[in-house]
Short mmCIF file of C-alpha atoms in Angstrom, two decimals:
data_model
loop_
_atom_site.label_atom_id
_atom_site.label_comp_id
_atom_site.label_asym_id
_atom_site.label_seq_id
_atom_site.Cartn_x
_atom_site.Cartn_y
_atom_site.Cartn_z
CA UNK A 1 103.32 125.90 -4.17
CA UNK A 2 106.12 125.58 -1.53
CA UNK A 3 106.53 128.34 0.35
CA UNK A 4 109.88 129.28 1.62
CA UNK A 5 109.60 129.85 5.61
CA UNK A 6 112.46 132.67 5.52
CA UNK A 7 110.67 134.96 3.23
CA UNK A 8 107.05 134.55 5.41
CA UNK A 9 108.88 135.71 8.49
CA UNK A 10 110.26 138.48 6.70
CA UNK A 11 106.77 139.62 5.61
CA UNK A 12 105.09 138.97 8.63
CA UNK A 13 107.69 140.89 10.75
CA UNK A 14 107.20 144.36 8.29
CA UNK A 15 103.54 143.82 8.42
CA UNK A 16 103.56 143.49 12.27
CA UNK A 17 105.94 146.82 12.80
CA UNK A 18 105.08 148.48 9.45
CA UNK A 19 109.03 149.34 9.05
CA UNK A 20 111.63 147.60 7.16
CA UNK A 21 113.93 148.58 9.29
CA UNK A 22 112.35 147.16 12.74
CA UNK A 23 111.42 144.03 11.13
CA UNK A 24 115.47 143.19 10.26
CA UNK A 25 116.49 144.14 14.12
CA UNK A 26 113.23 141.41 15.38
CA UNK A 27 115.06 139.25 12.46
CA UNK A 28 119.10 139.92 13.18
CA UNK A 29 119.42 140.32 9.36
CA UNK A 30 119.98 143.39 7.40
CA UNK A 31 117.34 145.62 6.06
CA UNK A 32 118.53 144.69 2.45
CA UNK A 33 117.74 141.08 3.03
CA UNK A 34 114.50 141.75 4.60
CA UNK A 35 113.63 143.38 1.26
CA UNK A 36 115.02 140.54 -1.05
CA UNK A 37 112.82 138.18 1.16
CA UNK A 38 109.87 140.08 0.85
CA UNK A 39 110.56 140.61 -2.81
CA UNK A 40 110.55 137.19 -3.81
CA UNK A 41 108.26 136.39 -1.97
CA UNK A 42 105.80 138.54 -4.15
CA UNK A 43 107.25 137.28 -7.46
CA UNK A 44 106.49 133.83 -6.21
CA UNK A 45 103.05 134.66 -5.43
CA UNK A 46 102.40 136.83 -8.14
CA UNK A 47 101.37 139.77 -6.47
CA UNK A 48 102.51 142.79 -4.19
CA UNK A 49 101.88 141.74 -0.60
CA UNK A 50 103.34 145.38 0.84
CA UNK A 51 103.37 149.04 -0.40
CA UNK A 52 106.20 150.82 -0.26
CA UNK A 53 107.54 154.65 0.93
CA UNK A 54 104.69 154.41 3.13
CA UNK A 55 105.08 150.88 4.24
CA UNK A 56 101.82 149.15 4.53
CA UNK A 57 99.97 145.56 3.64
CA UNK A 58 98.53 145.56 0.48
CA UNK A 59 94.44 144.32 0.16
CA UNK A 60 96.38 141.00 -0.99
CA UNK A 61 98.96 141.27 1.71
CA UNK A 62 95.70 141.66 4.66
CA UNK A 63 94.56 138.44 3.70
CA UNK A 64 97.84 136.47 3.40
CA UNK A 65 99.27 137.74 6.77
CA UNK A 66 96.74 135.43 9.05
CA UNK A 67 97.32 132.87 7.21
CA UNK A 68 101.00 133.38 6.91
CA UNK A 69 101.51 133.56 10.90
CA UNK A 70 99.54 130.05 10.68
CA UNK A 71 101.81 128.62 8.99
CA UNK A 72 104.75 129.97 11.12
CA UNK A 73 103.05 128.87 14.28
CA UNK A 74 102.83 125.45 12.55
CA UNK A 75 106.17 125.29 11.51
CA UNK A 76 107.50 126.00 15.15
CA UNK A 77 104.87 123.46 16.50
CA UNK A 78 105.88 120.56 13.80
CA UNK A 79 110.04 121.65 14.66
CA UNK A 80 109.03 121.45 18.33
CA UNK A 81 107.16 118.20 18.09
CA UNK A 82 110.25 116.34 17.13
CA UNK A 83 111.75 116.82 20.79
CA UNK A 84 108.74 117.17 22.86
CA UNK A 85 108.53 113.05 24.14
CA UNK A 86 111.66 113.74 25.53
CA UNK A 87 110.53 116.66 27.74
CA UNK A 88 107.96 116.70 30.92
CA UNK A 89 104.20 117.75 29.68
CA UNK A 90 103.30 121.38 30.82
CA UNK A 91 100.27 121.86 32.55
CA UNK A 92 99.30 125.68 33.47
CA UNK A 93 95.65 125.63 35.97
CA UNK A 94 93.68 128.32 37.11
CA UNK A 95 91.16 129.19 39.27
CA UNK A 96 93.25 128.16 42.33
CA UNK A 97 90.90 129.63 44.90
CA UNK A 98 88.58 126.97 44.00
CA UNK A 99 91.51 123.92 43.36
CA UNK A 100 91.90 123.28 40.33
CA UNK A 101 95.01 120.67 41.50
CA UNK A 102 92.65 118.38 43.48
CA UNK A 103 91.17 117.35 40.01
CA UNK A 104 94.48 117.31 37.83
CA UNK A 105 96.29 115.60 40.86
CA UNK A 106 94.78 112.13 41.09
CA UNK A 107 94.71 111.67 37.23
CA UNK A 108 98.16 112.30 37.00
CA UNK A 109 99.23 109.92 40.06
CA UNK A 110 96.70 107.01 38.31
CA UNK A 111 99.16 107.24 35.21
CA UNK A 112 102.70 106.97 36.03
CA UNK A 113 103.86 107.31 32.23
CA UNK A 114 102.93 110.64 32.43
CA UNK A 115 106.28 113.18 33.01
CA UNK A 116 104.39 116.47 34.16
CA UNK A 117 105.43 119.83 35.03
CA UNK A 118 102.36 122.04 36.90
CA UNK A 119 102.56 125.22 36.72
CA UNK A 120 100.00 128.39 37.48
CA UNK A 121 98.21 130.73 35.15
CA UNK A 122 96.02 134.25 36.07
CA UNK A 123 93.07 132.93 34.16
CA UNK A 124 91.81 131.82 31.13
CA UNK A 125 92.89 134.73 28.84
CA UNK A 126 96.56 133.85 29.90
CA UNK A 127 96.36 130.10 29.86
CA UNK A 128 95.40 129.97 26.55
CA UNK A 129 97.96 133.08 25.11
CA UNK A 130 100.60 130.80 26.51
CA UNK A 131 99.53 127.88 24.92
CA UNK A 132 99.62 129.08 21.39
CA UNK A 133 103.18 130.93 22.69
CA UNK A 134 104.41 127.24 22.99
CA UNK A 135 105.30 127.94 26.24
CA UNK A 136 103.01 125.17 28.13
CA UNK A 137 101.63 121.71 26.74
CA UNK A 138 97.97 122.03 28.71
CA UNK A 139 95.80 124.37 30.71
CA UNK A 140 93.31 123.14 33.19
CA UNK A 141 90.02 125.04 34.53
CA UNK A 142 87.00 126.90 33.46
CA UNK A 143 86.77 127.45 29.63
CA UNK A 144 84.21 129.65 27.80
CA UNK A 145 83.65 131.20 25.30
CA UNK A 146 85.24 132.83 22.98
CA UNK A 147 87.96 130.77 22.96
CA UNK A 148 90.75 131.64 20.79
CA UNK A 149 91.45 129.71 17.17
CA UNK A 150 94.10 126.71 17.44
CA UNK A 151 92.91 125.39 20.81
CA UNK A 152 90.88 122.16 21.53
CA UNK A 153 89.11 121.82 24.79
CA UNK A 154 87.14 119.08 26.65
CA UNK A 155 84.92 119.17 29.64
CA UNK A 156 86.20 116.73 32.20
CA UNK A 157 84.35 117.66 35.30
CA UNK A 158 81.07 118.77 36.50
CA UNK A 159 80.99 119.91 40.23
CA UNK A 160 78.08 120.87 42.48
CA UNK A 161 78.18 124.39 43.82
CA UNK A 162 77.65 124.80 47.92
CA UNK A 163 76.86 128.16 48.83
CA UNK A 164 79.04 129.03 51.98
CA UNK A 165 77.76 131.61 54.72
CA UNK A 166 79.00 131.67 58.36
CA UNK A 167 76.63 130.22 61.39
CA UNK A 168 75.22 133.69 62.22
CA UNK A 169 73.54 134.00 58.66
CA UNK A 170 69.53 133.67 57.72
CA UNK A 171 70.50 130.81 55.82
CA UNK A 172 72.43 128.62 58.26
CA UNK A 173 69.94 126.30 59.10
CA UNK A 174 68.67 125.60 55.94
CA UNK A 175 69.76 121.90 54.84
CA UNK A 176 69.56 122.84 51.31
CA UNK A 177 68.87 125.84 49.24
CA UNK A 178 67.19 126.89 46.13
CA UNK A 179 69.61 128.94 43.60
CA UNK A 180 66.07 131.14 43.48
CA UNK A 181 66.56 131.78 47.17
CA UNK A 182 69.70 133.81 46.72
CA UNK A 183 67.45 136.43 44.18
CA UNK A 184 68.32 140.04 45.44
CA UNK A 185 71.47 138.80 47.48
CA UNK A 186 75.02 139.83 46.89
CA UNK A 187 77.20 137.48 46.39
CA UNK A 188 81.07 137.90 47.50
CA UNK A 189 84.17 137.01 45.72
CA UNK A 190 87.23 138.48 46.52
CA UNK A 191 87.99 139.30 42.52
CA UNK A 192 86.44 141.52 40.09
CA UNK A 193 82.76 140.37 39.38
CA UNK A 194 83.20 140.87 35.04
CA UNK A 195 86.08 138.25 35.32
CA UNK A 196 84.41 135.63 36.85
CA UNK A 197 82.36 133.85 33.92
CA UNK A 198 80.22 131.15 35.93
CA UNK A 199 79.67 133.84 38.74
CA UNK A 200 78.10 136.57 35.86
CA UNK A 201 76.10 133.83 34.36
CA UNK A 202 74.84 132.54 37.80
CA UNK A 203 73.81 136.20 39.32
CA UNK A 204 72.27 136.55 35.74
CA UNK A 205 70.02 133.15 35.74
CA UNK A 206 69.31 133.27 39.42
CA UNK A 207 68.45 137.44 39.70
CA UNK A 208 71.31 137.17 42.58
CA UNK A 209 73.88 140.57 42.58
CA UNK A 210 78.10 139.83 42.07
CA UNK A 211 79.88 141.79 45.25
CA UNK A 212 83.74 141.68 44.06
CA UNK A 213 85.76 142.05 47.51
CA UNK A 214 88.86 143.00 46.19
CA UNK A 215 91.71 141.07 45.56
CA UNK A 216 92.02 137.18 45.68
CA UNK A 217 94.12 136.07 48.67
CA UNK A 218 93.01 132.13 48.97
CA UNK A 219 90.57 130.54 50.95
CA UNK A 220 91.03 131.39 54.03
CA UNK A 221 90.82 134.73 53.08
CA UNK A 222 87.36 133.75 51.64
CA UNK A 223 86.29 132.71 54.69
CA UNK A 224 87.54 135.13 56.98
CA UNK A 225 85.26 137.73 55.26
CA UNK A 226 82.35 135.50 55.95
CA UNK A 227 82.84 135.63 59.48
CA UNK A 228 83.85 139.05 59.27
CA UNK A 229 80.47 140.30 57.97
CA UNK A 230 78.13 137.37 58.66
CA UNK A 231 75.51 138.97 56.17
CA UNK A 232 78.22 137.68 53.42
CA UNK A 233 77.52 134.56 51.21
CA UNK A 234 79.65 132.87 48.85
CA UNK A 235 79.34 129.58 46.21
CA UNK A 236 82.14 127.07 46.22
CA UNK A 237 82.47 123.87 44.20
CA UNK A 238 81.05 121.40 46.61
CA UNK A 239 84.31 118.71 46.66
CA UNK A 240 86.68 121.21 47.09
CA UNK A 241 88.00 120.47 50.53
CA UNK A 242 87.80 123.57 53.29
CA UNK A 243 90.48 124.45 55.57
CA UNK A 244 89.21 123.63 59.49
CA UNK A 245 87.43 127.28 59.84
CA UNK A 246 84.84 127.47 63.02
CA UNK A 247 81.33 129.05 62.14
CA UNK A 248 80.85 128.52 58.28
CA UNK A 249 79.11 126.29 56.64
CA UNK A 250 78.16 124.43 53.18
CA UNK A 251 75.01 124.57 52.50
CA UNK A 252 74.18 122.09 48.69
CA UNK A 253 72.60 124.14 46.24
CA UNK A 254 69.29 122.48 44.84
CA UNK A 255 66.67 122.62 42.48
CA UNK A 256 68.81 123.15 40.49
CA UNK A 257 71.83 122.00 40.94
CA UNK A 258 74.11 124.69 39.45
CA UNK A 259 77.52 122.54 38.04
CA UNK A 260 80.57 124.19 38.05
CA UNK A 261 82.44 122.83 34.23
CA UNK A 262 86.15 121.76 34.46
CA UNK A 263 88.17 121.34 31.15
CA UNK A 264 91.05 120.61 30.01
CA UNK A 265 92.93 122.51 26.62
CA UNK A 266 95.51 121.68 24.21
CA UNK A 267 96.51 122.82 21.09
CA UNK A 268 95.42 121.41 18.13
CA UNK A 269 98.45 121.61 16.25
CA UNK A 270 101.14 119.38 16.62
CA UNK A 271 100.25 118.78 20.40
CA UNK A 272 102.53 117.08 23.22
CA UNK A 273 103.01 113.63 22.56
CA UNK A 274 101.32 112.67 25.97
CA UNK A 275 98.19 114.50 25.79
CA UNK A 276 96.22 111.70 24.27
CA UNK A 277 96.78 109.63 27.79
CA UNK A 278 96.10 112.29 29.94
CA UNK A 279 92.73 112.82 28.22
CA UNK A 280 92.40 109.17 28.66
CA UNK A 281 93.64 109.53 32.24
CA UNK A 282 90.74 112.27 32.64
CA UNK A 283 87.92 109.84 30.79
CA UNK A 284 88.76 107.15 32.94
CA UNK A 285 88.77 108.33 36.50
CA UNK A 286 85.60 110.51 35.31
CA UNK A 287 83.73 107.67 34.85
CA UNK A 288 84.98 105.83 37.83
CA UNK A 289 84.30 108.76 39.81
CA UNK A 290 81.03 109.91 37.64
CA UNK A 291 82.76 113.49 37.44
CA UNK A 292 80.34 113.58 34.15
CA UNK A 293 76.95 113.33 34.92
CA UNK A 294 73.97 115.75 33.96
CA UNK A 295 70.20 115.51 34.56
CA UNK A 296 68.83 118.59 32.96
CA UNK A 297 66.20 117.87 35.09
CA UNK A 298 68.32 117.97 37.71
CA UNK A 299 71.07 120.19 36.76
CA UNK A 300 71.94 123.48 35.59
CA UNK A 301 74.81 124.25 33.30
CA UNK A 302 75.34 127.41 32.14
CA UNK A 303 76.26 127.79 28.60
CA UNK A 304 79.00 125.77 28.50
CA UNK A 305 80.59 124.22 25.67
CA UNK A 306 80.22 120.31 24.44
CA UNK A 307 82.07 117.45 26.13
CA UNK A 308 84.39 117.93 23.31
CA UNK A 309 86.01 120.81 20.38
#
């Protein structure tokens, strides 16, 4: 059956604010319209999708309202499709204390057809509410799971991990170290440990502790703690380029390697016309720049999801 748009937005607006009343001022219509919408509606589906006097959804009405804001969100996504080639592609990253631009930045200069707009999100959570919003195109960073419905996602990087520690440090000398090694340790980030996935799965893997050091400044904040408290050690995505600090070093992780996963997300429906050649972009100067490869011999990945979703 066709289903008329109007009279889903009604319901979905009563079922969101249980109120007939707030759902015609989210609307600008009148409460007696609101009704009529909802009312047929129900005779077109056959069955009662809200009580009334105490305004509620029905059993019938619970399982018709996901799919009903679906449907919405599609409709929105198919109307905005139709002008979308003719604005820039939206790109939110995060993770910007570890770069996430120095990865998105040479893909986009390869492919000069590509109109982008950069932009910055907190983390994942927010990168991907913003995508299903409609208010950005693509997110770039870490993804994990659980990852909400609607999204697609592909892992376009895999980056060594250095662990950082200023000169003074036991480990300084060391030309490489074992992830073992760093059993016991704490590990400093200036952010709360439970929000950092890959730092949570690495402490968990390795036996290593997650020291959160309050709030996330940059790098040189980073590394200014490091030589602030030389007992301090740190991971950081081997390529990402350091600023010109005195007394800290990289040091490669080894045996295992532990890879840090970059990906890039889109939505699945109805997504910006240019997203198909920035994956491409991504594919290509991967393999040019062999951003994918994995030994699991080698390697260690933790948990992450497939190349592609």
């Amino acid at each position: 059956m066709d289903l008329d748009l109007g009279q889903v937005r009604a319901f979905v607006a009563v079922a969101d604010h249980l109120h007939f009343g707030r759902a015609a001022e989210e609307l600008s219509i009148s409460q007696q319209a609101v009704s009529k919408r909802v009312a047929r509606l129900e005779a077109a589906l056959g069955v009662a999708l809200l009580t009334r006097g105490n305004v509620e959804p029905t059993e019938a009405g619970r399982r018709f309202l996901e799919p009903a804001r679906e449907a919405l969100r599609a409709a929105e996504a198919a109307a905005g499709a139709v002008h979308a080639a003719a604005r820039p592609l939206r790109i939110d990253v995060w993770g910007h204390l570890y770069g996430p631009s120095r990865t998105v930045a040479p893909v986009i200069d390869a492919r000069p057809e590509l109109d982008v707009e950069l932009g910055m999100s907190r983390d994942l959570p927010a990168a991907a509410a913003a995508l299903l919003r409609g208010d950005i195109d693509a997110a770039f960073g870490r993804v994990h799971p659980p990852l909400p419905d609607g999204l697609a996602h592909r892992v376009v990087r895999l980056e060594p991990v250095d662990v950082l520690v200023a000169d003074g440090h036991p480990l300084a000398a060391a030309s490489g170290v074992r992830p073992s090694d760093l059993a016991g340790r704490d590990l400093w980030f200036p952010a709360a440990a439970d929000r950092l996935d890959f730092i949570s799965r690495f402490c968990d893997e390795f036996g290593a502790r997650a020291a959160s050091g309050g709030a996330n400044l940059g790098v040189e904040h980073l590394l200014a703690g490091l030589l602030a408290e030389p007992g301090r050690i740190t991971l950081f995505p081997a390529d990402a380029r350091l600023p010109g600090v005195p007394g800290v070093r990289a040091i490669p992780l080894v045996d295992p390697v532990p890879l840090y996963a970059w990906s890039l997300m889109w939505p699945r429906q109805a997504p910006h016309p240019m997203i198909p050649a920035l994956v491409r972009g991504f594919a290509e100067h991967g393999r040019r720049h062999r951003w994918l490869e994995y030994d699991p011999a080698r390697d260690w990945l933790p948990g992450e999801p497939g190349p592609a979703d």
